[in-house]
PDB file of C-alpha atoms in Angstrom:
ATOM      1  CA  UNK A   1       0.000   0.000   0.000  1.00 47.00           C
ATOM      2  CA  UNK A   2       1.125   3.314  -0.563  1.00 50.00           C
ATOM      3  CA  UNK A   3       1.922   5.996   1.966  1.00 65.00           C
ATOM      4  CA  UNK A   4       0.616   9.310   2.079  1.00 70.00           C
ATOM      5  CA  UNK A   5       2.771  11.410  -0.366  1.00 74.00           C
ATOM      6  CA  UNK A   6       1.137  15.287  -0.981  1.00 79.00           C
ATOM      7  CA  UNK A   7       0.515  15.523  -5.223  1.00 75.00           C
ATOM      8  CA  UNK A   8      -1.524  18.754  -6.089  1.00 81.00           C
ATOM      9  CA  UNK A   9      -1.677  17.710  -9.729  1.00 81.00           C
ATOM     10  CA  UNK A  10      -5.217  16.397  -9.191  1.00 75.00           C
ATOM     11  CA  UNK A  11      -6.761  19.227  -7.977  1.00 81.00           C
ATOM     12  CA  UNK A  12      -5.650  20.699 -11.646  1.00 82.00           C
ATOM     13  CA  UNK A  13      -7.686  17.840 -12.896  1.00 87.00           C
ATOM     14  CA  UNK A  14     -11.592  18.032 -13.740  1.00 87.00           C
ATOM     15  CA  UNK A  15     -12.309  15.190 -10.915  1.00 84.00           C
ATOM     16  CA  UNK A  16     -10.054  17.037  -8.224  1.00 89.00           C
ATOM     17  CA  UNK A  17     -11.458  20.790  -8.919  1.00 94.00           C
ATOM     18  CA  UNK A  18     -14.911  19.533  -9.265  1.00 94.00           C
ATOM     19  CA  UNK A  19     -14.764  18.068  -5.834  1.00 94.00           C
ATOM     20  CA  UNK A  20     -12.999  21.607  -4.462  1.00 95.00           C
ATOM     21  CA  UNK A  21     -16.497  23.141  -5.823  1.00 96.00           C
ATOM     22  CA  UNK A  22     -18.291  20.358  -4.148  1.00 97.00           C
ATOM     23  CA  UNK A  23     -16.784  21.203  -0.710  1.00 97.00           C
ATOM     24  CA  UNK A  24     -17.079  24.903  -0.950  1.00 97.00           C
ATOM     25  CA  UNK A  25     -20.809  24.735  -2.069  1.00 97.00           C
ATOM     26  CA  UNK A  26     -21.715  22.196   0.383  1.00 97.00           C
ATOM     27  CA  UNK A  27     -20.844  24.295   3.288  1.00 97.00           C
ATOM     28  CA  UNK A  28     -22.951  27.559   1.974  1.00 97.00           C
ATOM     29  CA  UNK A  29     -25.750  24.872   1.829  1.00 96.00           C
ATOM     30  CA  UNK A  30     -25.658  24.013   5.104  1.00 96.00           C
ATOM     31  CA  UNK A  31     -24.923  27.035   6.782  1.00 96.00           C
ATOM     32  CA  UNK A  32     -27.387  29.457   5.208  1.00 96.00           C
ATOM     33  CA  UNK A  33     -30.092  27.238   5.882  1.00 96.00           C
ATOM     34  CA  UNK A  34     -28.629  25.651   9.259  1.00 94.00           C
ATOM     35  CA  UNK A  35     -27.891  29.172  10.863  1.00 92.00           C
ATOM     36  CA  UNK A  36     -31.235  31.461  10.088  1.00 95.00           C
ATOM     37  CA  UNK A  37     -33.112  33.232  12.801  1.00 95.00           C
ATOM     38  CA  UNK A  38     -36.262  35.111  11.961  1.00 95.00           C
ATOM     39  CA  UNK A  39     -39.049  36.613  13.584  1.00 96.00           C
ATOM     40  CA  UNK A  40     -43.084  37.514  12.340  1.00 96.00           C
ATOM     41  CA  UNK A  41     -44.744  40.714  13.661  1.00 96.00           C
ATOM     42  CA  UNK A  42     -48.499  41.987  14.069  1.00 95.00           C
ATOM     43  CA  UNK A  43     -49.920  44.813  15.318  1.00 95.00           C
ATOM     44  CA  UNK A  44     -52.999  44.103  17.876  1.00 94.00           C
ATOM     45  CA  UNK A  45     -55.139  46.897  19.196  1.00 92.00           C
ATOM     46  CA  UNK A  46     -58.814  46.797  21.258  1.00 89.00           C
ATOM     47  CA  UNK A  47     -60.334  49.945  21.457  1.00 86.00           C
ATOM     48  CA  UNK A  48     -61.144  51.872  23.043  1.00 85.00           C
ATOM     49  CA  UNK A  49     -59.112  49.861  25.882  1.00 81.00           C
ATOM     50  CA  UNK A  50     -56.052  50.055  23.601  1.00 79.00           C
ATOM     51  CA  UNK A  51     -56.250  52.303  20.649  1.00 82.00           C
ATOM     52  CA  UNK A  52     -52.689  52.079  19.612  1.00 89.00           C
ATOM     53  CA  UNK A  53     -51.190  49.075  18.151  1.00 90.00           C
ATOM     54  CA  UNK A  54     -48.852  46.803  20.158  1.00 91.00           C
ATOM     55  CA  UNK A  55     -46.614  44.504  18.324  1.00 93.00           C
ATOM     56  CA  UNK A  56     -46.485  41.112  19.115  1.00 95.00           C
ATOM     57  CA  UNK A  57     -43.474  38.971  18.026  1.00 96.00           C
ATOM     58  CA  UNK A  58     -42.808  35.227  17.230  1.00 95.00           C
ATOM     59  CA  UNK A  59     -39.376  34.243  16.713  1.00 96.00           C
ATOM     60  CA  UNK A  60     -38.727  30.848  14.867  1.00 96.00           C
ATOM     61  CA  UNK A  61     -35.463  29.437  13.176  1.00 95.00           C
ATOM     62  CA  UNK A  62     -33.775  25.856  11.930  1.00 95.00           C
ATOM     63  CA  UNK A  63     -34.857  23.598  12.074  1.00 95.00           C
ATOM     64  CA  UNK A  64     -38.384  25.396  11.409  1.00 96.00           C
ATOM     65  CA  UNK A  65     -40.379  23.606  14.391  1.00 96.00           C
ATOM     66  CA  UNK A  66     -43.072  26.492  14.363  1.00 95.00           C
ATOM     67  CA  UNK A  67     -45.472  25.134  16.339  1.00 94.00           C
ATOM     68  CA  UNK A  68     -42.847  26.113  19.059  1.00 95.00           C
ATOM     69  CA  UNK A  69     -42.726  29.071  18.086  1.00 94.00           C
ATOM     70  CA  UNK A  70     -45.223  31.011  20.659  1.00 94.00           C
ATOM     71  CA  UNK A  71     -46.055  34.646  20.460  1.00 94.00           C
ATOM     72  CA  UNK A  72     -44.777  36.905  22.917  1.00 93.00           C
ATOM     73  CA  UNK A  73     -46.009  40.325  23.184  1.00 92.00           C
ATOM     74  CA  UNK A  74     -43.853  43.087  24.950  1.00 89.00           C
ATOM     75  CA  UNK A  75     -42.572  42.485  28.561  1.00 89.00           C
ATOM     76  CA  UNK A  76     -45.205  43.269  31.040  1.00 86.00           C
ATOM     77  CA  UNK A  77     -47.931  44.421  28.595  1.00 86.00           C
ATOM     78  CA  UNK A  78     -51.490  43.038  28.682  1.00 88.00           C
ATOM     79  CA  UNK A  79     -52.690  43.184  25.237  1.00 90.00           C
ATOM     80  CA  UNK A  80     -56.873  42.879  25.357  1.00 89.00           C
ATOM     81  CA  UNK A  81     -56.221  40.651  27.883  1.00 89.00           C
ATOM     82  CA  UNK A  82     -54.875  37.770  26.137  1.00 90.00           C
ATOM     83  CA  UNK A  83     -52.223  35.484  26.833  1.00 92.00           C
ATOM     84  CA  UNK A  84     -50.481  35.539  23.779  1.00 93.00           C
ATOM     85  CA  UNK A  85     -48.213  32.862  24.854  1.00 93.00           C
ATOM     86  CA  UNK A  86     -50.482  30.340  24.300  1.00 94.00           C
ATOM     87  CA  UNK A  87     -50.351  30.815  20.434  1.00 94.00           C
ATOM     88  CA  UNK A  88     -47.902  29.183  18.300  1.00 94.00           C
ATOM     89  CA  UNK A  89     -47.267  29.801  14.418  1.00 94.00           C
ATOM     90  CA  UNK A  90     -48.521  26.717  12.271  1.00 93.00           C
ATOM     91  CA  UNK A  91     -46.490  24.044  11.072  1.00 94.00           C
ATOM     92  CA  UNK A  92     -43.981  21.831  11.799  1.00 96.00           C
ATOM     93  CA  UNK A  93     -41.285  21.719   8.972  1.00 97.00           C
ATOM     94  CA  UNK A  94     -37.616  20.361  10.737  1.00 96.00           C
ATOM     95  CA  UNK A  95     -37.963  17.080   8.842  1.00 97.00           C
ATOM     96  CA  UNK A  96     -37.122  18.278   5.424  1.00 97.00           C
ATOM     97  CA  UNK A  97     -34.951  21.038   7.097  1.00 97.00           C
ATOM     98  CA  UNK A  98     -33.027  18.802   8.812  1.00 97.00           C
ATOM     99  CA  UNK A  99     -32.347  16.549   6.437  1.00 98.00           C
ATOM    100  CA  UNK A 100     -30.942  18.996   3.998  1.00 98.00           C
ATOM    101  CA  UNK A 101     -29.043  20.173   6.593  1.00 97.00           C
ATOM    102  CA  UNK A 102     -27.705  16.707   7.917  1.00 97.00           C
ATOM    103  CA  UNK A 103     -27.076  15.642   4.158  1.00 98.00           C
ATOM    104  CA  UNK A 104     -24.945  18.926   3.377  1.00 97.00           C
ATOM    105  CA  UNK A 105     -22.466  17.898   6.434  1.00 98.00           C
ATOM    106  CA  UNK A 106     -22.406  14.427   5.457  1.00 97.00           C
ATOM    107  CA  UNK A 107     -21.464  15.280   1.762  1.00 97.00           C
ATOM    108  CA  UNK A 108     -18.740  18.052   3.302  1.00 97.00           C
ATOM    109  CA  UNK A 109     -17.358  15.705   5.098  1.00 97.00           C
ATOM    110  CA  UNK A 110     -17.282  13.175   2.209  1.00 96.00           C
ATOM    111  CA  UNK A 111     -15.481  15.793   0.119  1.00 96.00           C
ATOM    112  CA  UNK A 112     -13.041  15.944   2.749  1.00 96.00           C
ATOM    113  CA  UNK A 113     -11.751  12.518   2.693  1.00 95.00           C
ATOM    114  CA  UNK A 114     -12.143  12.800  -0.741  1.00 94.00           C
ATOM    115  CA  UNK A 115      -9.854  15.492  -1.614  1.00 94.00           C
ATOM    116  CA  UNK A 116      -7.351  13.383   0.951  1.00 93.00           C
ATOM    117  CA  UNK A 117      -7.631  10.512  -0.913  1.00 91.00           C
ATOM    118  CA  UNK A 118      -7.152  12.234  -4.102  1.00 90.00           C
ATOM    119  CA  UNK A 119      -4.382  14.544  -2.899  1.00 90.00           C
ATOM    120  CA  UNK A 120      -2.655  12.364  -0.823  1.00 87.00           C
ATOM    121  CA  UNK A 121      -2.479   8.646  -2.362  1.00 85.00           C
ATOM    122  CA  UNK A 122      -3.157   9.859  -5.384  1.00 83.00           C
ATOM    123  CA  UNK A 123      -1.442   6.092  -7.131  1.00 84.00           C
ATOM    124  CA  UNK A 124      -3.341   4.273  -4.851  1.00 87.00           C
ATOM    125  CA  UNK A 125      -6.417   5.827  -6.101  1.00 84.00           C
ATOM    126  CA  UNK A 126      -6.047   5.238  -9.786  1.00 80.00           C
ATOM    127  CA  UNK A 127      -4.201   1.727  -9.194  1.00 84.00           C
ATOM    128  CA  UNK A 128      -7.120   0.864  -7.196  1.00 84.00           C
ATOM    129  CA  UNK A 129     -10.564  -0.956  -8.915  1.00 85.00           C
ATOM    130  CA  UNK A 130     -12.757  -0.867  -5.888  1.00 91.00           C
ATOM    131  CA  UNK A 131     -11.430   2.704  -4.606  1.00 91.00           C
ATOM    132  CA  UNK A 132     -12.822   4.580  -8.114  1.00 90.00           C
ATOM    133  CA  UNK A 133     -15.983   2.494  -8.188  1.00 93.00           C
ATOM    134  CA  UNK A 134     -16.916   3.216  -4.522  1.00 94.00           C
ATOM    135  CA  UNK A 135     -16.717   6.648  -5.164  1.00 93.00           C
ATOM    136  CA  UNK A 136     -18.544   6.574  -8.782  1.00 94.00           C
ATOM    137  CA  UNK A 137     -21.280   4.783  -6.749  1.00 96.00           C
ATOM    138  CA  UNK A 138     -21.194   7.584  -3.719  1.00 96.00           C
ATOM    139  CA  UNK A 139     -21.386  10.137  -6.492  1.00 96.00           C
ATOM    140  CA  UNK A 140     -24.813   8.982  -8.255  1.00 97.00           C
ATOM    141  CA  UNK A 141     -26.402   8.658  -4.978  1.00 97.00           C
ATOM    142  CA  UNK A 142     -25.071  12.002  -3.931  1.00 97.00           C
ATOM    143  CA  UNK A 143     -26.850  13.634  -7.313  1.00 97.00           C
ATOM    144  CA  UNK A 144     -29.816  12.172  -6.368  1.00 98.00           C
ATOM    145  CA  UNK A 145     -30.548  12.966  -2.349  1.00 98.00           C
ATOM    146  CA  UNK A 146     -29.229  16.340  -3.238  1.00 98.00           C
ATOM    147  CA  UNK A 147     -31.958  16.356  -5.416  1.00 98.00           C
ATOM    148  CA  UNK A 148     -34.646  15.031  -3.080  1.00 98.00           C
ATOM    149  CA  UNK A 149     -33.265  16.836  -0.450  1.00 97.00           C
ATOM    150  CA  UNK A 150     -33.398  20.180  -2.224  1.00 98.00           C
ATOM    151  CA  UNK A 151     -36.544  19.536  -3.306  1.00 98.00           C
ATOM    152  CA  UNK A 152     -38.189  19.069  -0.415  1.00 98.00           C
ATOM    153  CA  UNK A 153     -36.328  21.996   1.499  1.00 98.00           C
ATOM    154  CA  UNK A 154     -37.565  24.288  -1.737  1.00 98.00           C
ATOM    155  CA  UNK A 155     -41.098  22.847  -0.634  1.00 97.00           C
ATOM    156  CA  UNK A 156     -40.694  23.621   2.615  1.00 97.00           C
ATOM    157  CA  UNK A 157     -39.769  26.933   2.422  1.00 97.00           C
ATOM    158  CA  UNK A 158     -42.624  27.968   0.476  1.00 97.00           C
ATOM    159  CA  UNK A 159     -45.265  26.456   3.563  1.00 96.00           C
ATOM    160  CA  UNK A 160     -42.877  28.910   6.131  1.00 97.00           C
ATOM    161  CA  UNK A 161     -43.028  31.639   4.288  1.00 96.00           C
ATOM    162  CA  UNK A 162     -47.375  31.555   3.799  1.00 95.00           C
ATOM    163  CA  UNK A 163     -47.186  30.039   7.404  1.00 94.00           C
ATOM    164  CA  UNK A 164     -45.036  33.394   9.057  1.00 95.00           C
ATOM    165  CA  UNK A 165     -46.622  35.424   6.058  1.00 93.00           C
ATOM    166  CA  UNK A 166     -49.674  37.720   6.376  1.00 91.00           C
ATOM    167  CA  UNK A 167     -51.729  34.346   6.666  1.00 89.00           C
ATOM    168  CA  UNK A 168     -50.989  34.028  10.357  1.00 91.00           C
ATOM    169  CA  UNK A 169     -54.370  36.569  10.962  1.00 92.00           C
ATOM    170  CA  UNK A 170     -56.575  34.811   9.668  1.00 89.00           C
ATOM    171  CA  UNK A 171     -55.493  31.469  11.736  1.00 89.00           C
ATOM    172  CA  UNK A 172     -54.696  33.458  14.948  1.00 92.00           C
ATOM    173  CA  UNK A 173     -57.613  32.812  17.411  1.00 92.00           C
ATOM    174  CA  UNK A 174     -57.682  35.887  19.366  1.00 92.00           C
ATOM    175  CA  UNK A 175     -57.560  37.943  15.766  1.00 91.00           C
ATOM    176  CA  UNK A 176     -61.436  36.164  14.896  1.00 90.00           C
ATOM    177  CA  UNK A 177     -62.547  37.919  17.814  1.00 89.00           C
ATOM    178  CA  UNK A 178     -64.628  41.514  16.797  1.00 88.00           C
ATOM    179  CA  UNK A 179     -63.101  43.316  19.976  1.00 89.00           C
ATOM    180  CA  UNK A 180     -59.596  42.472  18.982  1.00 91.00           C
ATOM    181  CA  UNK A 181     -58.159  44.109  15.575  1.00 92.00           C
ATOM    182  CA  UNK A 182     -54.868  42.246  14.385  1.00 93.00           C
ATOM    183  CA  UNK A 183     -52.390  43.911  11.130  1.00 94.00           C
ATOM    184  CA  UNK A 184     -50.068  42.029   9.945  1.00 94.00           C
ATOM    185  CA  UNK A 185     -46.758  43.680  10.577  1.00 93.00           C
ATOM    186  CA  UNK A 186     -43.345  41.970   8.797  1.00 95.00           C
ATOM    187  CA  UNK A 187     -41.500  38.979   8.313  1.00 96.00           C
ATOM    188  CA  UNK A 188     -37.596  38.909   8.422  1.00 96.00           C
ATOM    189  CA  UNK A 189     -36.257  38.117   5.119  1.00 96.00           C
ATOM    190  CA  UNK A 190     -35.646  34.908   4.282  1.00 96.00           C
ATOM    191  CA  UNK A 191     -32.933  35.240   1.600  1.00 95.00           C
ATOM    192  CA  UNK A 192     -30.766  33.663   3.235  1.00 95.00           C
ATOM    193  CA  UNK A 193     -32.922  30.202   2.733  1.00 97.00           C
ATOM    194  CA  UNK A 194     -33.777  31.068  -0.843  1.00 97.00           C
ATOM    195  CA  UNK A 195     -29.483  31.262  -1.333  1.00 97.00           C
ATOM    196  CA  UNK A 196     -29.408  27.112   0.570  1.00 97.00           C
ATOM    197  CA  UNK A 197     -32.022  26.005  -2.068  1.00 98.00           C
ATOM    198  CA  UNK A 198     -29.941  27.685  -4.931  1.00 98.00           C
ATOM    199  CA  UNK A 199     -26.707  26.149  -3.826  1.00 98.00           C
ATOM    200  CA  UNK A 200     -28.925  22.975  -3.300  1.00 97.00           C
ATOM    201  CA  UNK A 201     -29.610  22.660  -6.671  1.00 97.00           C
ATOM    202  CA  UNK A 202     -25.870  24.005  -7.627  1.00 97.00           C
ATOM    203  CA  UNK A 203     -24.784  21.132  -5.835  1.00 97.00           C
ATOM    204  CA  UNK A 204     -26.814  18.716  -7.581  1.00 97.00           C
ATOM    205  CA  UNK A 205     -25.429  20.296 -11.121  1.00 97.00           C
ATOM    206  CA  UNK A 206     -22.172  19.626  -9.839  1.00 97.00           C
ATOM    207  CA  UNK A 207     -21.872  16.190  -8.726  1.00 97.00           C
ATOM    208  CA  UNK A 208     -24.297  15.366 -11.846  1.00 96.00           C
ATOM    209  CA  UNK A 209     -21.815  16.556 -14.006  1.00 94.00           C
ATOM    210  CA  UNK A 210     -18.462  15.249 -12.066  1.00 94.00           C
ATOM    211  CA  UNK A 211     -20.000  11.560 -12.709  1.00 93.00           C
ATOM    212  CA  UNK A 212     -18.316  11.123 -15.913  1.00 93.00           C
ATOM    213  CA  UNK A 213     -14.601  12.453 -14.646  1.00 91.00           C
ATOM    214  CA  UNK A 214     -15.430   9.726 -11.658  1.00 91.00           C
ATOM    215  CA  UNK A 215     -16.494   7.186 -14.175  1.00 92.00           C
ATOM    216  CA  UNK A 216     -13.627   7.473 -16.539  1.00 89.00           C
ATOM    217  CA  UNK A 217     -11.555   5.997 -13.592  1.00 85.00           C
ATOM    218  CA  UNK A 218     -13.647   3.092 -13.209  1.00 84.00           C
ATOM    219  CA  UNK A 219     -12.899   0.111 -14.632  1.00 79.00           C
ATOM    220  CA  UNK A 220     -16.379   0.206 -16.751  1.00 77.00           C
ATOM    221  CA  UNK A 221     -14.304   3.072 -18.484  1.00 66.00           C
ATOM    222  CA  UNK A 222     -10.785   1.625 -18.258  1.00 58.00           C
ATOM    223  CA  UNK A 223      -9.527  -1.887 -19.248  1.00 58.00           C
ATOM    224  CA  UNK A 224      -9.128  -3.620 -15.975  1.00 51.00           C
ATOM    225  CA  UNK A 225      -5.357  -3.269 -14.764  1.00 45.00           C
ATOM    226  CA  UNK A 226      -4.770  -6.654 -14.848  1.00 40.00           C
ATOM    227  CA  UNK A 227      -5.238  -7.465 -18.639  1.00 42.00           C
ATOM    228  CA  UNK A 228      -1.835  -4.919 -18.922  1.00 42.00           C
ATOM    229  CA  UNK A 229       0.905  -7.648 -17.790  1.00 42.00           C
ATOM    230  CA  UNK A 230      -0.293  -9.744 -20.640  1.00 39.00           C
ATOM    231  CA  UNK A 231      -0.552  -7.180 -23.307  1.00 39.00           C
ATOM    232  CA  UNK A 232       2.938  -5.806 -22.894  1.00 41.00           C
ATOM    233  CA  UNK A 233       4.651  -9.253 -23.059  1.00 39.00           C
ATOM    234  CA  UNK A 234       3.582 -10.777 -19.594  1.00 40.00           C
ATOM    235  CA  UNK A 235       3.116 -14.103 -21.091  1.00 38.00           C
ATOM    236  CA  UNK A 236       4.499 -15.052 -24.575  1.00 47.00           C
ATOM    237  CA  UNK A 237       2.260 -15.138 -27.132  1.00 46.00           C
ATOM    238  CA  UNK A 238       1.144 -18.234 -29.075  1.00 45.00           C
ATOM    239  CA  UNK A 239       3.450 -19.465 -31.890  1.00 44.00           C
ATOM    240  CA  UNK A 240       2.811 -20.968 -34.760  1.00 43.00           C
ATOM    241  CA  UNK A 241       2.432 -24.967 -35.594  1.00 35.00           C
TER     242      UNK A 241
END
């Protein structure tokens, strides 16, 4: 077996700078989805008991459990004497959030031994049958989750953004009430997600398209290494009668 011995040549390579992309993209999927915090706002008033409008907040984030998200209106402040704590946003979404999330580290960390592999024992790598086949096999499925994943996260995203949207008055209880007036006030922006489910799909471009550079070191591309002994004068060929 070969030891570790540092070649940079690959990452000059399609397969090698391909898989750089993959690393770098994989992490902006994870963390601009992984790391959001966001908050909804409405205005409540009652008159004439309150005749201005009070803002009460919900603040939600990854991995989008908003049925935990309750309302909270401003530190000791009795809004039309409601307890706005008992009032969550709609919607539990941390199932398609997390997976995204949990596949992005997974495939980061892939890319990681990857690049090692690649970088490091770079002769064992191409000497190897199983080694490029393994990782041919690792790349197909990665296409596809990422796009599942991405998929589902871009479906998700839409339900968060009608459930913390100006939809949350007409499912709000205390806001069906004729005493109690309710405004939707703002959302944070969620630009930040719409960036995870672009590099979501960039991901899924790029490991699409580095399947051929992985499978033209396969041995369904190749001739198998061990026909070459033979062909170059391994074994004598057959003479005549």
């Amino acid at each position: 077996m070969s030891g570790f011995q540092i070649n940079l040549n690959p990452l000059k390579e399609p397969l090698g700078f391909i898989k750089v992309l993959e690393w770098i993209a994989s992490i902006f999927a994870f963390a601009t989805c992984g790391g959001f915090k966001g908050q909804t706002e409405i205005q409540v008033n009652c008159p004439p008991a309150i005749t201005e409008n009070k803002t009460v907040t919900a603040t939600f984030g990854y991995p989008f459990r908003l049925n935990e998200a309750s309302f909270q209106p401003p530190p000791g402040v009795n809004i039309c004497d409601v307890n706005w704590k008992d009032y969550v946003l709609i919607g539990d979404y941390s199932s398609s959030a997390q997976f995204y999330v949990t596949f992005a580290v997974f495939v980061f960390l892939y890319c990681i031994a990857a690049l090692l592999l690649y970088v490091g024992y770079t002769s064992l790598y191409l000497d190897s049958r199983k080694l490029p086949m393994i990782d041919f096999v690792v790349t197909l499925v990665a296409t596809f989750l990422w796009l599942v994943s991405t998929s589902a996260w871009a479906k998700a995203l839409t339900d968060i953004k009608i459930a913390t949207g100006h939809n949350i008055i007409d499912e709000l209880p205390p806001c069906k009430k004729k005493a109690v007036l309710c405004y939707f006030g703002s959302v944070t922006s969620m630009g930040s997600l719409n960036v995870s489910v672009i590099f979501g799909f960039l991901n899924m471009i790029l490991w699409g398209g580095n399947a051929w550079f992985v499978y033209k070191e396969t041995s369904l591309h190749s001739p198998s290494n061990t026909s070459a002994p033979h062909s170059q004068g391994g074994i004598p060929p057959p003479t005549g009668i």
